Amino acid sequence: MDAKKSQKIAFGVLLATTLAVVLPVLFIIMIIIKEGITAINWRFLTTMPSNGMRSGGIFPAIVGTIYLVLLSVAIALPVGVMAAIYLNEYAKDNILTRIIKLSIVNLAGVPSVVYGLFGLGLFVIFLKFGVCLLSGALTLAIMELPVIITTSKEALSTVPLSFREVSLSLGVSRWQTIRYAVLPHALPGIMTGTILSISRIAGETAPILFTAAAFYLPRLPGSLFDQIMVLPYHLFIISTQIPNMPSKSTYGTALVLLILVLMMNFTAIVVRTYFRMNKKW
Amino acid sequence: MPAKNKHVITTEKLNLFYGDFQALRDIDLAVSSHRITAVIGPSGCGKSTLLRVFNRINDIVEGVRITGKVFHGSDDIYGPDADVDSIRKRIGMVFQRPNPFPLSVYENVVFGLRIHGRVDKSVLDGIVEESLKSVLLWEELKDRLNRSALNLSLEQKQRLCIARSVAVKPDIILLDEPCSTLDPMATLKIEELMVELKTKYTIIIVTHNMQQAARVSDDTGFMLLGDLVEFGKTSQIFTSPKEKMTEDYITGRFG
């Protein structure tokens, strides 16, 4: 076979495999939109489920998901960023630091259902929070930590060393240097990482299964110690536990979840692009 | 006490190690006030390391160890009571590459002041004008104070960096090869500025450019492999060096 022909074949195979990656994504989105779009209307988004969830809306699940995600980020972000600052700015290369770094890597590899069991054991039972918003948010926060720490550390390490040197050389203390000469320039990277971690946990079911999620609630959560309805768990229930569930509601719920997550990813991309355009060092 | 010819920086048997590597060997040096002291020598001789000892910026490098003494006036800057931040306030530094923050010209100049708690607008305005005037940048930039400092020319950036150091009112300014990224014309202008600045500040400059040392400095030290080989008046070092090594270096036999 001559070189040109084999090149054509090789490129053809490469293109085909690449398309094979794109196709499932397109199919998923297409099917969900096609089946679910008719379910989506103002009533579906803003009312309580009724008739054993077969009709009515998914309002409490949307609200629950947003509460859960925001609370978990509010917990994980400060902890994660401070850990990243410690690791990137202060930590010397010693045994302790290596153990911490190894733990972070391993934390990222723990299966999500294990987080769920851990949350059940620690927050729900041992700390007696019960199955509630707080337990779920704490469980998800632990799950987010590795992503937030890793991306924040990355963002901090891209701030040039010269910023630190200049600031220190002006008699600015080390902490003030981090606060005023490093952190502001790392913020876009930290934000991007955080938004991505949100979109990752927004769709998680296993960690909240035993820690936060309720099968059905006729009202919105009123405190941190209330159970909540959440979109991914609601989707699991209506697709497996409820007989005679109209499929358009199932797909409609999936569509809402998908849009929520895609919106967050999109925001992350916008934030990153905006700051990259303005970054000049 | 006369301000001139007083020693503002003195080192006694200064040794510095990066891990196992000894970068400075038994340095004894006395820098006089309101003069320009140049430290010359081939790359890797330890001249930048020596400069970075004076404001303790080497502290941020892991594994650095220092023996001997360094005095700023009569203060032992590596002593147990030394306050690193206030030492650095009094001993400013300008780096090799012009490195303004990605902020406006104004915010660059007041960066240190703001953090040190000076926030009164009229005070800051005054210091910005004074600092930019002292580096001869005020006329060029007075209408562009709120523009990004990143859009300035290299020479303007380096002047701005000097102004940023001057703004916190140090009494010594350390210059670490400040012209190595500049073209000859810009270099000449920065050199003129140094001569201007020595009326108010003591200047220590590290340079690999011997002509520069000869042009601007009053005193010169020649370093080689971590040793301070010779130190004296610039006119003497460049015309009748005492050491063979110094003569070989300044006549271009190596380096």
Coordinates of C-alpha atoms in Angstrom, one line a residue:
Chain A
M1 CA 0.0 0.0 0.0
D2 CA 1.4 3.4 -0.8
A3 CA 1.9 6.1 1.8
K4 CA -0.9 8.4 0.6
K5 CA -3.5 5.6 0.7
S6 CA -2.5 4.4 4.2
Q7 CA -2.5 8.0 5.4
K8 CA -6.1 8.3 4.1
I9 CA -7.2 5.2 5.9
A10 CA -5.4 6.2 9.1
F11 CA -7.1 9.6 9.1
G12 CA -10.4 8.1 8.3
V13 CA -10.1 5.7 11.3
L14 CA -9.1 8.6 13.6
L15 CA -12.0 10.7 12.5
A16 CA -14.4 7.8 12.9
T17 CA -13.3 7.1 16.5
T18 CA -13.5 10.8 17.3
L19 CA -17.0 10.9 16.0
A20 CA -17.8 7.8 18.1
V21 CA -16.9 9.9 21.1
V22 CA -19.2 12.7 20.1
L23 CA -22.2 10.6 19.1
P24 CA -23.3 9.3 22.5
V25 CA -23.3 12.8 23.9
L26 CA -25.4 14.1 21.0
F27 CA -27.8 11.1 21.3
I28 CA -28.2 11.5 25.0
I29 CA -29.0 15.2 24.7
M30 CA -31.3 14.7 21.7
I31 CA -33.3 11.9 23.3
I32 CA -33.7 13.7 26.5
I33 CA -34.7 16.9 24.8
K34 CA -37.1 15.1 22.5
E35 CA -38.8 13.1 25.2
G36 CA -38.6 15.7 27.9
I37 CA -39.2 19.1 26.4
T38 CA -43.0 18.7 26.3
A39 CA -43.1 18.1 30.1
I40 CA -41.3 21.4 30.8
N41 CA -43.6 24.3 31.5
W42 CA -43.9 26.8 34.3
R43 CA -46.1 24.6 36.4
F44 CA -43.7 21.7 36.1
L45 CA -40.9 23.9 37.4
T46 CA -42.8 25.6 40.2
T47 CA -45.2 23.2 41.8
M48 CA -45.1 20.3 44.2
P49 CA -45.4 16.8 42.9
S50 CA -48.9 15.3 43.3
N51 CA -50.8 12.1 42.8
G52 CA -47.9 9.9 44.0
M53 CA -45.5 12.1 41.9
R54 CA -47.2 11.0 38.7
S55 CA -48.3 14.6 38.1
G56 CA -47.5 18.0 39.4
G57 CA -44.0 19.5 39.3
I58 CA -40.5 19.0 40.6
F59 CA -40.2 22.3 42.5
P60 CA -38.9 20.9 45.8
A61 CA -36.3 18.8 44.0
I62 CA -34.9 21.8 42.2
V63 CA -34.9 23.9 45.3
G64 CA -33.3 21.0 47.3
T65 CA -30.6 20.6 44.7
I66 CA -29.7 24.2 44.7
Y67 CA -29.7 24.4 48.6
L68 CA -27.5 21.3 48.8
V69 CA -25.0 22.4 46.2
L70 CA -24.7 25.9 47.6
L71 CA -24.3 24.8 51.1
S72 CA -21.7 22.1 50.2
V73 CA -19.7 24.7 48.3
A74 CA -19.9 27.2 51.1
I75 CA -18.3 24.5 53.3
A76 CA -15.8 23.1 50.9
L77 CA -14.5 26.4 49.3
P78 CA -12.9 28.0 52.3
V79 CA -11.5 24.8 53.6
G80 CA -10.2 23.8 50.1
V81 CA -8.7 27.2 49.3
M82 CA -7.0 27.5 52.7
A83 CA -5.6 24.0 52.3
A84 CA -4.3 24.9 48.8
I85 CA -2.7 28.1 50.2
Y86 CA -1.0 26.1 52.9
L87 CA 0.3 23.5 50.5
N88 CA 1.4 25.9 47.8
E89 CA 2.8 28.8 49.9
Y90 CA 3.9 27.4 53.2
A91 CA 4.4 23.7 53.2
K92 CA 7.9 22.5 53.1
D93 CA 8.6 19.3 51.2
N94 CA 8.6 16.8 54.0
I95 CA 6.8 13.5 55.0
L96 CA 3.7 15.3 56.3
T97 CA 3.2 17.3 53.2
R98 CA 3.7 14.1 51.1
I99 CA 1.1 12.3 53.1
I100 CA -1.4 15.2 52.7
K101 CA -0.8 15.3 49.0
L102 CA -1.3 11.5 48.7
S103 CA -4.5 11.7 50.7
I104 CA -5.9 14.3 48.4
V105 CA -5.2 12.1 45.4
N106 CA -6.8 9.1 47.1
L107 CA -9.8 11.1 48.2
A108 CA -10.5 11.9 44.6
G109 CA -10.5 8.2 43.8
V110 CA -12.9 7.0 46.4
P111 CA -16.2 5.7 44.9
S112 CA -19.1 8.0 45.5
V113 CA -21.2 5.4 47.3
V114 CA -18.4 5.0 49.8
Y115 CA -18.7 8.7 50.6
G116 CA -22.4 8.1 51.1
L117 CA -21.7 5.4 53.7
F118 CA -19.1 7.5 55.3
G119 CA -21.5 10.4 55.6
L120 CA -24.1 8.1 57.0
G121 CA -21.7 6.8 59.6
L122 CA -20.2 10.1 60.6
F123 CA -22.8 12.9 60.2
V124 CA -26.1 11.0 60.3
I125 CA -25.4 8.5 63.1
F126 CA -22.3 9.5 65.0
L127 CA -22.8 13.3 65.1
K128 CA -26.6 12.7 65.3
F129 CA -27.4 15.3 62.5
G130 CA -29.9 12.8 61.1
V131 CA -30.7 12.4 57.4
C132 CA -30.8 16.1 56.5
L133 CA -29.6 18.9 54.3
L134 CA -26.5 19.5 56.5
S135 CA -25.4 15.9 56.5
G136 CA -25.7 15.7 52.7
A137 CA -23.9 19.0 52.2
L138 CA -21.0 18.0 54.4
T139 CA -20.7 14.6 52.6
L140 CA -20.7 16.4 49.2
A141 CA -18.2 19.0 50.6
I142 CA -15.7 16.2 51.4
M143 CA -16.2 14.9 47.9
E144 CA -15.5 18.3 46.3
L145 CA -12.4 19.0 48.4
P146 CA -9.9 17.2 46.2
V147 CA -11.1 19.0 43.1
I148 CA -11.1 22.4 44.8
I149 CA -7.7 21.9 46.5
T150 CA -6.1 20.6 43.3
T151 CA -7.4 23.4 41.0
S152 CA -6.8 26.1 43.6
K153 CA -3.2 24.9 44.1
E154 CA -2.7 24.9 40.4
A155 CA -4.1 28.5 40.2
L156 CA -1.8 29.7 43.0
S157 CA 1.2 28.1 41.4
T158 CA 0.7 29.9 38.1
V159 CA 1.0 33.3 39.8
P160 CA 4.6 34.4 39.0
L161 CA 7.2 34.1 41.8
S162 CA 8.2 37.7 41.0
F163 CA 4.8 38.9 42.4
R164 CA 5.7 37.4 45.7
E165 CA 9.3 38.7 45.7
V166 CA 8.3 42.2 44.8
S167 CA 5.6 42.3 47.5
L168 CA 8.0 40.9 50.1
S169 CA 10.7 43.3 49.1
L170 CA 8.4 46.2 49.9
G171 CA 8.2 45.1 53.5
V172 CA 4.8 43.4 53.1
S173 CA 4.5 40.4 55.3
R174 CA 4.2 36.9 53.9
W175 CA 0.5 36.6 54.8
Q176 CA -0.3 40.0 53.3
T177 CA 1.7 39.1 50.3
I178 CA -0.5 36.0 49.8
R179 CA -3.6 38.0 50.5
Y180 CA -2.9 41.0 48.2
A181 CA -0.3 39.9 45.7
V182 CA -1.1 36.3 45.1
L183 CA -4.7 35.4 45.8
P184 CA -6.4 38.1 43.7
H185 CA -4.5 36.8 40.7
A186 CA -5.3 33.2 41.4
L187 CA -9.0 33.9 41.9
P188 CA -10.2 33.2 38.3
G189 CA -8.6 29.8 38.4
I190 CA -10.1 29.0 41.8
M191 CA -13.5 30.1 40.6
T192 CA -13.3 27.9 37.5
G193 CA -12.3 24.9 39.6
T194 CA -15.1 25.5 42.0
I195 CA -17.8 25.8 39.5
L196 CA -16.6 22.7 37.8
S197 CA -16.7 20.8 41.1
I198 CA -20.3 22.1 41.6
S199 CA -21.4 20.7 38.3
R200 CA -19.7 17.4 39.2
I201 CA -21.6 17.0 42.5
A202 CA -24.9 18.4 41.4
G203 CA -25.7 15.1 39.6
E204 CA -24.4 12.8 42.3
T205 CA -26.9 10.4 43.8
A206 CA -25.0 7.9 45.9
P207 CA -23.5 10.3 48.5
I208 CA -26.9 11.8 49.3
L209 CA -28.8 8.6 49.2
F210 CA -28.3 7.8 52.9
T211 CA -27.5 11.3 54.1
A212 CA -30.0 13.9 52.8
A213 CA -32.5 12.7 50.3
A214 CA -36.2 12.2 50.9
F215 CA -38.5 10.1 48.8
Y216 CA -41.2 12.7 48.9
L217 CA -41.8 15.9 50.9
P218 CA -44.9 18.0 50.7
R219 CA -43.0 21.2 51.7
L220 CA -39.7 22.9 51.2
P221 CA -36.9 22.4 53.7
G222 CA -37.1 24.9 56.5
S223 CA -33.8 24.3 58.3
L224 CA -30.4 22.6 58.0
F225 CA -31.8 19.6 59.8
D226 CA -34.7 18.9 57.3
Q227 CA -34.6 16.2 54.8
I228 CA -34.7 17.4 51.2
M229 CA -35.8 16.3 47.8
V230 CA -33.0 16.3 45.2
L231 CA -33.1 16.0 41.4
P232 CA -30.9 13.1 40.8
Y233 CA -32.5 11.0 43.6
H234 CA -36.0 12.1 42.5
L235 CA -35.1 10.9 39.0
F236 CA -33.9 7.6 40.3
I237 CA -37.2 7.1 42.2
I238 CA -39.6 8.1 39.5
S239 CA -37.8 5.9 37.0
T240 CA -37.7 2.8 39.2
Q241 CA -40.1 3.0 42.1
I242 CA -43.3 4.5 40.7
P243 CA -45.5 2.4 38.5
N244 CA -47.3 4.0 35.6
M245 CA -45.0 7.0 35.7
P246 CA -45.5 9.2 32.6
S247 CA -42.2 9.0 30.8
K248 CA -42.3 12.6 29.7
S249 CA -42.0 13.6 33.4
T250 CA -39.0 11.4 33.9
Y251 CA -37.3 12.8 30.8
G252 CA -38.4 16.3 31.8
T253 CA -36.7 15.9 35.2
A254 CA -33.5 14.6 33.5
L255 CA -33.6 17.5 31.1
V256 CA -33.8 20.0 34.0
L257 CA -30.9 18.3 35.8
L258 CA -28.9 18.3 32.5
I259 CA -29.6 22.0 31.9
L260 CA -28.6 22.9 35.4
V261 CA -25.3 21.1 35.1
L262 CA -24.6 22.4 31.6
M263 CA -25.4 26.0 32.7
M264 CA -22.8 25.7 35.5
N265 CA -20.1 24.3 33.1
F266 CA -20.9 27.1 30.7
T267 CA -20.5 29.7 33.4
A268 CA -17.1 28.2 34.3
I269 CA -16.0 28.5 30.7
V270 CA -17.2 32.1 30.4
V271 CA -15.4 33.0 33.6
R272 CA -12.2 31.4 32.5
T273 CA -12.3 32.9 29.0
Y274 CA -13.0 36.4 30.4
F275 CA -10.1 36.3 32.8
R276 CA -7.7 34.7 30.3
M277 CA -8.4 37.6 27.9
N278 CA -7.5 40.1 30.6
K279 CA -4.4 38.2 31.9
K280 CA -1.2 39.5 30.5
W281 CA 1.8 38.2 32.4
Chain B
M1 CA 27.6 62.5 63.0
P2 CA 28.2 63.1 59.3
A3 CA 25.8 61.2 57.1
K4 CA 28.3 60.7 54.3
N5 CA 30.8 57.8 54.3
K6 CA 29.0 56.2 57.2
H7 CA 28.8 52.5 56.7
V8 CA 25.1 51.4 56.2
I9 CA 25.7 47.8 55.4
T10 CA 28.4 45.8 57.0
T11 CA 29.1 42.1 56.7
E12 CA 31.3 40.0 58.9
K13 CA 32.5 36.6 57.9
L14 CA 29.3 36.0 55.9
N15 CA 28.9 32.5 54.6
L16 CA 25.8 31.3 52.7
F17 CA 24.9 27.7 51.8
Y18 CA 22.2 26.4 49.5
G19 CA 22.0 22.9 51.0
D20 CA 25.5 21.5 50.7
F21 CA 26.6 24.1 48.2
Q22 CA 28.5 27.1 49.6
A23 CA 27.6 30.2 47.6
L24 CA 29.3 32.9 49.7
R25 CA 32.6 32.5 51.5
D26 CA 33.7 34.7 54.4
I27 CA 32.5 37.9 52.9
D28 CA 33.7 41.1 54.7
L29 CA 32.2 44.1 53.2
A30 CA 31.3 47.7 54.2
V31 CA 29.0 49.7 52.0
S32 CA 29.1 53.5 52.5
S33 CA 26.0 55.6 52.5
H34 CA 24.9 57.8 49.7
R35 CA 27.2 56.2 47.2
I36 CA 26.7 53.7 44.5
T37 CA 28.4 50.4 45.2
A38 CA 28.7 48.0 42.3
V39 CA 29.3 44.2 42.7
I40 CA 30.7 42.7 39.6
G41 CA 31.8 39.2 38.6
P42 CA 31.0 36.4 36.2
S43 CA 27.7 34.6 36.4
G44 CA 27.4 32.2 39.3
C45 CA 29.9 34.1 41.4
G46 CA 27.4 34.8 44.1
K47 CA 26.8 38.5 43.5
S48 CA 23.0 38.3 43.3
T49 CA 23.0 35.9 46.3
L50 CA 25.0 38.5 48.2
L51 CA 22.5 41.3 47.3
R52 CA 19.6 39.1 48.3
V53 CA 21.1 38.6 51.7
F54 CA 20.8 42.3 52.5
N55 CA 17.0 42.4 52.4
R56 CA 16.6 38.8 53.5
I57 CA 14.7 37.9 50.3
N58 CA 16.8 34.7 50.2
D59 CA 14.7 33.6 53.2
I60 CA 12.0 32.3 50.8
V61 CA 14.4 29.9 49.2
E62 CA 14.2 26.5 50.9
G63 CA 17.4 25.1 52.3
V64 CA 19.3 28.4 52.7
R65 CA 21.7 28.7 55.7
I66 CA 23.7 31.7 56.7
T67 CA 26.6 32.1 59.1
G68 CA 28.3 35.3 60.1
K69 CA 26.8 38.7 60.6
V70 CA 25.1 41.3 58.5
F71 CA 24.5 44.8 59.9
H72 CA 22.2 47.5 58.6
G73 CA 23.6 50.5 60.5
S74 CA 24.0 49.0 63.9
D75 CA 21.1 46.5 63.6
D76 CA 22.0 42.9 63.2
I77 CA 19.5 41.9 60.4
Y78 CA 19.9 38.2 61.0
G79 CA 19.7 38.7 64.8
P80 CA 17.1 37.0 66.9
D81 CA 15.1 40.3 67.3
A82 CA 15.3 41.3 63.7
D83 CA 11.9 42.2 62.1
V84 CA 12.2 41.0 58.5
D85 CA 9.3 43.1 57.2
S86 CA 10.7 46.4 58.6
I87 CA 14.1 45.5 57.3
R88 CA 12.7 45.1 53.8
K89 CA 10.8 48.4 54.2
R90 CA 14.1 50.1 54.8
I91 CA 16.1 48.2 52.2
G92 CA 14.2 48.2 48.9
M93 CA 14.9 46.0 45.9
V94 CA 14.5 46.2 42.2
F95 CA 14.7 43.1 40.1
Q96 CA 16.3 42.0 36.9
R97 CA 13.2 41.8 34.8
P98 CA 10.9 44.8 35.1
N99 CA 8.0 43.2 37.0
P100 CA 5.1 45.6 37.6
F101 CA 1.9 44.1 38.9
P102 CA -1.0 43.8 36.4
L103 CA -2.5 46.9 37.9
S104 CA -2.6 50.6 37.0
V105 CA 0.5 52.8 37.3
Y106 CA -1.0 54.4 40.3
E107 CA -1.8 51.1 42.1
N108 CA 1.7 49.9 41.4
V109 CA 3.3 52.8 43.1
V110 CA 1.0 52.7 46.2
F111 CA 0.9 48.9 46.5
G112 CA 3.2 48.7 49.5
L113 CA 1.7 51.9 51.1
R114 CA -1.9 50.6 50.9
I115 CA -0.9 47.4 52.7
H116 CA 1.1 49.3 55.3
G117 CA -2.1 51.1 56.1
R118 CA -1.7 54.4 54.3
V119 CA -5.0 54.9 52.6
D120 CA -5.6 58.7 52.7
K121 CA -6.2 59.7 49.1
S122 CA -4.4 63.0 49.3
V123 CA -1.4 61.4 51.0
L124 CA -1.2 58.7 48.4
D125 CA -1.6 61.1 45.6
G126 CA 1.3 63.1 47.0
I127 CA 3.6 60.1 47.3
V128 CA 2.7 58.9 43.8
E129 CA 3.7 62.3 42.4
E130 CA 6.9 62.4 44.5
S131 CA 7.9 58.9 43.6
L132 CA 7.3 59.2 39.9
K133 CA 9.1 62.5 39.9
S134 CA 12.1 61.0 41.6
V135 CA 12.4 58.4 38.8
L136 CA 11.7 61.1 36.1
L137 CA 8.5 59.5 35.0
W138 CA 5.9 62.0 36.2
E139 CA 5.8 64.2 33.1
E140 CA 5.4 61.1 30.9
L141 CA 2.7 59.4 33.0
K142 CA 0.8 62.0 35.0
D143 CA -2.2 61.8 32.6
R144 CA -2.0 58.0 32.4
L145 CA -1.9 57.1 36.1
N146 CA -5.0 54.8 35.7
R147 CA -3.8 52.9 32.7
S148 CA -2.4 49.5 33.1
A149 CA 1.3 49.4 33.9
L150 CA 1.7 46.5 31.5
N151 CA 1.4 48.7 28.5
L152 CA 4.5 50.8 29.4
S153 CA 7.8 50.4 27.6
L154 CA 10.4 48.2 29.3
E155 CA 12.4 51.2 30.5
Q156 CA 9.3 52.9 31.8
K157 CA 8.4 49.7 33.6
Q158 CA 11.8 49.5 35.3
R159 CA 11.5 53.1 36.3
L160 CA 8.1 52.4 37.7
C161 CA 9.5 49.4 39.7
I162 CA 12.1 51.8 41.1
A163 CA 9.3 54.3 42.0
R164 CA 7.4 51.5 43.7
S165 CA 10.4 50.8 45.9
V166 CA 11.0 54.4 46.6
A167 CA 7.4 54.9 47.6
V168 CA 7.8 53.0 50.9
K169 CA 10.8 55.3 51.7
P170 CA 13.7 53.0 52.1
D171 CA 17.2 54.3 52.8
I172 CA 18.9 51.7 50.7
I173 CA 17.9 50.4 47.2
L174 CA 19.3 47.1 45.9
L175 CA 19.4 46.8 42.1
D176 CA 19.8 43.3 40.8
E177 CA 21.1 43.7 37.2
P178 CA 18.4 46.3 36.5
C179 CA 19.4 47.0 32.9
S180 CA 20.0 43.5 31.7
T181 CA 16.7 43.4 29.7
L182 CA 17.0 47.0 28.4
D183 CA 18.6 48.4 25.2
P184 CA 21.7 50.6 25.5
M185 CA 19.8 53.9 25.3
A186 CA 17.4 52.9 28.1
T187 CA 20.3 51.5 30.1
L188 CA 22.0 54.9 29.9
K189 CA 18.9 56.7 31.2
I190 CA 18.6 54.3 34.1
E191 CA 22.2 54.9 34.9
E192 CA 21.6 58.7 34.9
L193 CA 18.7 58.0 37.2
M194 CA 20.9 56.1 39.6
V195 CA 23.4 59.0 39.9
E196 CA 20.4 61.2 40.6
L197 CA 19.0 58.9 43.3
K198 CA 22.2 58.5 45.2
T199 CA 21.8 62.0 46.7
K200 CA 18.8 60.5 48.6
Y201 CA 19.6 56.8 48.9
T202 CA 22.4 54.4 49.2
I203 CA 22.5 52.2 46.1
I204 CA 24.0 48.8 45.7
I205 CA 23.9 47.4 42.2
V206 CA 24.8 44.0 40.9
T207 CA 25.8 43.9 37.3
H208 CA 27.7 41.7 34.9
N209 CA 28.3 44.8 32.8
M210 CA 31.8 46.1 33.7
Q211 CA 31.4 49.3 31.8
Q212 CA 28.2 50.0 33.7
A213 CA 30.0 49.6 37.0
A214 CA 32.8 51.8 35.8
R215 CA 30.4 54.5 34.6
V216 CA 28.1 54.8 37.6
S217 CA 29.6 53.4 40.7
D218 CA 31.8 55.0 43.4
D219 CA 32.9 51.7 44.9
T220 CA 33.3 48.3 43.3
G221 CA 33.6 44.8 44.6
F222 CA 34.7 41.9 42.4
M223 CA 33.4 38.5 43.2
L224 CA 34.5 35.1 42.0
L225 CA 33.2 31.7 43.1
G226 CA 31.7 33.0 46.3
D227 CA 34.7 35.0 47.3
L228 CA 34.8 38.8 47.5
V229 CA 38.2 39.0 45.8
E230 CA 38.7 42.8 46.0
F231 CA 36.7 45.8 47.1
G232 CA 37.7 49.4 46.8
K233 CA 37.1 52.7 45.0
T234 CA 35.8 52.1 41.5
S235 CA 38.6 54.3 40.1
Q236 CA 41.2 52.2 41.8
I237 CA 39.7 48.8 40.9
F238 CA 39.5 49.6 37.2
T239 CA 42.9 51.3 36.9
S240 CA 45.2 49.6 39.4
P241 CA 43.6 46.5 40.8
K242 CA 45.6 44.9 43.6
E243 CA 44.6 41.3 42.8
K244 CA 45.7 39.4 39.6
M245 CA 42.2 37.9 39.3
T246 CA 40.5 41.3 39.3
E247 CA 42.9 42.5 36.6
D248 CA 42.3 39.4 34.5
Y249 CA 38.5 39.9 34.7
I250 CA 38.3 43.6 34.0
T251 CA 40.7 43.3 31.1
G252 CA 38.4 40.6 29.7
R253 CA 40.7 37.7 30.0
F254 CA 37.8 35.6 31.4
G255 CA 34.2 36.1 32.4

